[in-house]
Coordinates of C-alpha atoms and ligand atoms in Angstrom, one line a residue:
M817 CA -61.3 31.5 -6.8
Y818 CA -59.0 30.3 -3.9
R819 CA -60.0 27.0 -2.5
I820 CA -60.0 26.3 1.3
V821 CA -57.9 23.2 1.9
S822 CA -58.5 22.9 5.4
A823 CA -60.7 24.8 8.1
I824 CA -60.5 23.8 12.0
F825 CA -61.8 25.6 14.8
L826 CA -58.9 26.0 17.3
A827 CA -60.8 27.7 19.9
E828 CA -64.3 29.0 20.3
N829 CA -65.1 31.6 17.5
I830 CA -61.3 31.4 16.4
K831 CA -60.8 29.1 13.2
K832 CA -57.6 28.4 11.2
F833 CA -57.8 28.1 7.3
E834 CA -55.2 26.6 5.1
I835 CA -55.9 28.1 1.7
E836 CA -54.6 27.3 -1.7
A837 CA -52.7 30.9 -2.9
P838 CA -49.7 29.9 -4.3
R839 CA -47.8 33.1 -5.6
I840 CA -48.8 34.6 -2.0
A841 CA -47.0 31.5 -0.5
K842 CA -44.0 31.8 -2.4
K843 CA -43.6 35.6 -1.6
R844 CA -44.7 36.2 1.9
K845 CA -42.5 37.2 4.6
A846 CA -43.6 37.2 8.4
G847 CA -45.2 40.0 9.6
Q848 CA -47.2 40.5 6.3
F849 CA -51.0 40.2 5.7
V850 CA -53.7 39.6 2.9
M851 CA -56.8 41.4 1.9
L852 CA -59.5 39.1 1.5
R853 CA -63.2 39.2 -0.2
I854 CA -65.3 36.3 0.6
D855 CA -67.4 37.4 -2.4
P856 CA -67.7 39.9 -5.3
K857 CA -69.8 42.1 -3.2
G858 CA -68.4 41.8 0.2
E859 CA -66.2 44.0 2.1
R860 CA -62.7 43.7 2.1
F861 CA -60.6 43.1 5.2
P862 CA -57.1 42.3 6.3
L863 CA -55.7 39.1 7.9
T864 CA -52.1 38.2 8.9
I865 CA -50.6 35.5 7.0
A866 CA -49.9 32.9 10.0
D867 CA -48.0 30.5 7.9
S868 CA -47.3 29.4 4.6
D869 CA -46.5 26.3 2.4
P870 CA -44.5 27.4 -0.6
E871 CA -44.5 23.5 -2.0
K872 CA -48.2 22.9 -1.3
G873 CA -48.5 26.4 -2.6
T874 CA -50.9 27.1 0.7
I875 CA -50.9 29.7 3.3
T876 CA -52.6 30.0 6.7
I877 CA -54.6 32.6 8.1
I878 CA -56.7 32.7 11.7
A879 CA -59.6 34.6 12.2
Q880 CA -61.8 35.5 14.9
G881 CA -65.4 35.8 14.4
A882 CA -65.9 39.5 15.6
G883 CA -67.8 41.1 12.6
K884 CA -70.0 40.2 9.9
S885 CA -67.0 39.5 7.4
T886 CA -65.1 37.2 9.9
R887 CA -68.2 35.6 11.1
E888 CA -69.1 34.8 7.5
L889 CA -65.7 33.3 6.8
N890 CA -65.9 31.2 9.9
R891 CA -69.0 29.5 8.7
K892 CA -66.7 28.3 5.3
E893 CA -65.3 24.8 5.5
A894 CA -62.7 22.7 3.6
G895 CA -63.6 22.7 -0.1
D896 CA -65.2 26.2 -0.2
S897 CA -63.7 29.0 -1.9
I898 CA -62.8 32.5 -1.4
S899 CA -63.2 35.2 -4.0
D900 CA -60.2 37.4 -3.6
I901 CA -57.2 37.4 -1.6
V902 CA -54.7 40.0 -2.4
G903 CA -51.0 39.7 -0.9
P904 CA -48.6 39.6 0.4
L905 CA -49.1 43.3 1.6
G906 CA -47.5 45.5 4.2
T907 CA -43.8 45.6 5.4
P908 CA -42.2 42.5 6.4
S909 CA -41.1 42.3 10.2
H910 CA -37.5 43.6 10.8
I911 CA -35.8 40.5 11.6
E912 CA -32.1 40.5 12.8
N913 CA -30.2 38.4 15.7
F914 CA -30.8 41.0 18.5
G915 CA -30.0 38.5 21.4
T916 CA -32.7 37.6 23.8
A917 CA -36.0 38.4 22.0
V918 CA -39.8 38.0 23.7
S919 CA -42.4 37.3 21.3
I920 CA -45.9 38.2 23.1
G921 CA -49.0 37.1 21.7
G922 CA -52.4 38.1 23.3
G923 CA -55.7 35.9 22.3
V924 CA -55.8 35.9 18.7
G925 CA -52.7 38.1 18.3
T926 CA -50.7 35.0 18.9
A927 CA -51.5 34.0 15.3
I928 CA -49.4 37.0 14.1
A929 CA -46.7 36.6 16.9
Y930 CA -46.0 32.9 15.9
P931 CA -44.5 33.9 12.5
T932 CA -42.4 36.4 13.7
A933 CA -41.2 34.4 16.7
A934 CA -40.2 31.7 14.2
A935 CA -38.4 34.3 12.2
L936 CA -36.5 35.7 15.1
K937 CA -35.5 32.0 16.1
Q938 CA -34.2 31.1 12.4
A939 CA -32.0 34.4 12.7
G940 CA -30.2 32.9 15.7
N941 CA -32.4 34.8 18.6
Y942 CA -32.7 33.2 22.3
V943 CA -36.6 33.1 21.7
I944 CA -38.8 33.6 24.8
T945 CA -42.4 33.5 23.6
I946 CA -45.4 34.5 26.0
N947 CA -49.0 33.5 25.1
G948 CA -51.7 35.0 27.0
A949 CA -55.3 34.0 26.8
R950 CA -58.5 35.0 28.9
T951 CA -59.0 31.3 30.0
R952 CA -57.5 27.9 29.0
D953 CA -59.8 27.2 26.0
L954 CA -58.8 30.4 24.3
V955 CA -55.3 29.5 24.5
I956 CA -54.1 28.9 20.8
L957 CA -51.0 27.4 18.8
E958 CA -49.4 26.3 22.4
E959 CA -47.5 23.6 20.4
E960 CA -46.4 25.7 17.6
M961 CA -45.2 28.6 19.8
K962 CA -43.3 26.0 21.9
A963 CA -41.4 24.6 18.8
V964 CA -39.9 28.1 18.0
S965 CA -39.0 28.9 21.6
D966 CA -36.2 28.6 24.0
E967 CA -38.7 29.3 26.6
A968 CA -42.3 29.6 26.5
Y969 CA -44.9 30.5 28.9
I970 CA -48.6 30.6 28.7
T971 CA -50.6 33.0 30.9
T972 CA -54.8 33.1 31.4
D973 CA -56.2 35.8 32.9
D974 CA -58.4 33.6 35.4
G975 CA -55.2 31.4 36.2
S976 CA -56.9 28.2 34.7
Y977 CA -53.4 27.3 33.1
G978 CA -50.1 28.5 33.3
F979 CA -49.1 31.4 34.9
N980 CA -52.1 33.4 36.6
G981 CA -52.4 37.1 35.2
F982 CA -51.9 39.4 32.1
V983 CA -48.8 38.9 29.3
T984 CA -47.5 42.1 30.9
Q985 CA -47.1 40.4 34.4
K986 CA -45.1 37.7 33.1
L987 CA -42.8 40.1 30.9
Q988 CA -42.5 42.3 34.2
E989 CA -41.4 39.2 36.1
L990 CA -38.7 38.2 33.6
I991 CA -37.3 42.0 33.8
D992 CA -37.4 41.8 37.4
S993 CA -35.6 38.7 37.5
G994 CA -32.7 40.3 35.8
R995 CA -32.8 38.8 32.4
K996 CA -31.2 41.0 29.8
I997 CA -33.8 41.3 27.2
D998 CA -33.0 43.0 23.8
F999 CA -36.1 43.0 22.0
V1000 CA -39.9 42.5 22.4
L1001 CA -42.6 42.1 19.8
A1002 CA -46.2 42.2 21.4
I1003 CA -49.4 41.7 19.2
G1004 CA -53.0 41.5 20.4
P1005 CA -55.6 43.9 21.8
I1006 CA -54.6 47.5 21.7
P1007 CA -54.8 48.0 25.7
M1008 CA -52.1 45.0 25.9
M1009 CA -49.7 46.5 23.2
R1010 CA -50.1 49.7 25.0
A1011 CA -49.1 48.2 28.6
V1012 CA -46.3 46.2 27.0
A1013 CA -45.0 49.4 25.9
E1014 CA -45.2 50.9 29.4
V1015 CA -43.4 48.1 30.9
T1016 CA -40.4 47.9 28.4
R1017 CA -40.1 51.9 28.4
P1018 CA -38.2 52.7 31.4
H1019 CA -35.8 49.9 30.7
K1020 CA -35.5 51.0 26.9
I1021 CA -35.9 47.8 25.6
R1022 CA -36.7 48.0 21.7
T1023 CA -40.3 47.1 21.5
M1024 CA -42.3 46.5 18.4
V1025 CA -46.2 46.3 18.1
S1026 CA -48.3 45.2 14.9
L1027 CA -51.4 47.6 14.7
N1028 CA -54.7 46.7 13.5
P1029 CA -56.5 50.0 12.2
I1030 CA -59.4 49.9 9.8
M1031 CA -58.2 48.7 6.3
I1032 CA -60.0 49.5 3.1
D1033 CA -57.8 48.9 0.2
G1034 CA -54.6 47.7 1.8
T1035 CA -52.2 49.4 -0.5
G1036 CA -51.7 52.9 0.7
M1037 CA -54.5 54.8 -1.6
C1038 CA -57.6 55.3 0.9
G1039 CA -56.1 56.8 4.0
G1040 CA -58.4 54.3 6.2
C1041 CA -55.4 53.0 8.2
R1042 CA -53.8 56.2 9.3
V1043 CA -52.1 56.1 12.4
T1044 CA -49.9 58.7 14.4
V1045 CA -46.6 57.4 15.3
D1046 CA -43.9 60.0 16.7
D1047 CA -46.2 62.6 15.6
Q1048 CA -46.3 61.8 12.3
I1049 CA -49.0 60.2 10.0
K1050 CA -48.4 56.6 8.7
F1051 CA -50.4 54.2 6.8
A1052 CA -50.2 50.9 8.6
C1053 CA -50.9 49.0 5.7
V1054 CA -47.7 50.1 3.8
D1055 CA -45.2 51.8 6.2
G1056 CA -46.3 49.2 8.9
P1057 CA -48.2 47.2 10.2
E1058 CA -45.3 46.9 12.8
F1059 CA -43.9 50.1 14.4
D1060 CA -42.1 51.2 17.4
A1061 CA -44.5 50.6 20.4
H1062 CA -42.7 53.7 22.1
L1063 CA -43.8 55.8 19.7
V1064 CA -47.3 55.1 19.0
D1065 CA -50.2 57.0 19.5
F1066 CA -52.5 54.3 21.1
K1067 CA -55.4 56.7 22.1
N1068 CA -55.8 57.8 18.5
L1069 CA -55.7 54.3 17.3
S1070 CA -58.3 53.3 19.1
D1071 CA -60.5 56.2 18.7
R1072 CA -60.4 55.6 14.9
N1073 CA -61.3 51.9 15.6
R1074 CA -64.5 53.0 16.9
I1075 CA -65.6 55.4 14.5
Y1076 CA -68.0 52.9 12.8
L1077 CA -69.1 50.6 15.5
H1078 CA -72.7 51.5 15.0
E1079 CA -72.4 50.5 11.5
E1080 CA -70.5 47.2 12.1
K1081 CA -72.8 46.4 14.8
Q1082 CA -75.9 46.9 12.4
S1083 CA -74.2 44.9 9.9
D1084 CA -73.3 42.1 12.2
E1085 CA -76.9 42.0 13.5
A1086 CA -78.4 41.8 10.0
F1087 CA -76.0 39.0 9.1
A1088 CA -77.1 37.1 12.3
H1089 CA -80.6 37.6 11.3
K1090 CA -80.0 35.9 7.8
C1091 CA -78.0 33.1 9.6
R1092 CA -81.3 32.4 11.6
L1093 CA -83.5 32.5 8.6
S1094 CA -81.6 30.3 6.5
Q1095 CA -81.4 27.8 9.5
Q1096 CA -85.0 27.9 9.8
A1097 CA -85.8 27.4 6.0
Ligands
LIG1084 P1 -58.3 39.2 24.7 O1 -58.9 40.3 25.3 O2 -58.4 38.0 25.2 O3 -56.5 39.3 25.5 C1 -55.6 38.5 25.3 C2 -54.7 38.8 26.4 O4 -54.2 40.0 26.4 C3 -55.2 38.5 27.8 O5 -55.0 37.4 28.1 C4 -54.2 39.5 28.5 O6 -52.9 38.6 28.9 C5 -53.8 40.4 27.5 N1 -54.4 41.7 27.7 C6 -55.5 42.2 27.5 N2 -55.9 43.4 27.9 C7 -54.4 43.8 28.6 C8 -54.4 45.0 29.7 N3 -55.2 46.0 29.9 N4 -53.2 44.9 30.0 C9 -52.1 43.9 29.9 N5 -52.2 42.8 29.2 C10 -53.7 42.9 28.7 O7 -57.9 39.2 23.4 P2 -58.7 38.6 22.2 O8 -60.1 38.7 22.6 O9 -58.1 37.5 21.6 O10 -58.3 40.0 21.3 C11 -59.2 40.7 20.5 C12 -58.7 41.7 20.4 O11 -57.4 41.8 19.7 C13 -59.3 42.6 19.1 O12 -60.0 43.8 19.4 C14 -58.7 42.7 17.7 O13 -59.1 43.6 17.2 C15 -57.2 42.5 18.3 N6 -56.4 42.1 17.3 C16 -55.2 42.8 17.3 C17 -54.3 42.4 16.4 C18 -53.2 43.0 15.9 O14 -52.5 43.0 15.0 N7 -52.8 44.0 16.7 C19 -54.5 40.9 15.7 C20 -55.6 40.3 16.2 C21 -56.5 40.9 16.9
LIG1085 FE1 -55.9 52.2 2.5 FE2 -53.9 51.4 4.1 S1 -56.0 50.5 4.3 S2 -54.2 53.2 3.0

């Protein structure tokens, strides 16, 4: 069992957990993830490791309550436990001194952009971060991103905070201003990552995205996380999750992520019903 040391909501429906997992905390590198199972009968699902403290023996994960398992996780509090955590999994982010690196986090994707931004800074890059959300209340990790940035920008779709617009518009503005950008990392919803790829493609800026296909085992055996990159089949859990954005088939990823929508909705509704019954009881 893995004990939860702290659990706090960063925004509506987005919760940050610090969990005792000493061996993972010692080994993990930026860009890697864990597979969790809340209880022995639960489903396995992936979450990127947002941070770790090897001395304390803890890892930090950030979850958006989007389906049954993540909603169930977000009901957990400090002192509760999680049945299984496997990791660190996946290929770590490729980190080097590129020069000027832009790390873009869209919504809850910021939880994944943050550790890689920190590693890029440590490697000597001039780091620009763009942290986008629909509205001010959904902005997460503002201070953490600032702490690892030479320049930090917040964008909101409704203009309630920072730059008014999408992260891609801020990136386009930076490129149009003549800034030399050597590397871009973009993590967030699929339409955002696809849009970032189209902004950087004409300028031939090396761009990486972290893909979030359905994962089951997380170790390269089930084929669930199959993605198409440069017309080749890759398994995101072992070959990724980070890939060259200009080579990713985003339509294929988006189509595959919708395969179990019906079942996911049913499971989510059954869980909401169970929660209502337990509240009434
Ligand atoms: P969101 O829909 O609130 O979008 C976050 C930001 O992304 C927006 O503020 C905007 O700046 C940008 N964006 C969104 N659509 C865009 C578009 N078409 N063009 C340009 N920019 C765009 O994000 P959310 O609700 O926090 O994200 C939820 C989604 O992100 C889920 O689908 C989840 O699966 C996915 N996600 C992906 C990863 C990953 O590893 N890639 C990690 C966590 C979550
Ligand atoms: Fe099974 Fe990647 S999750 S092969």
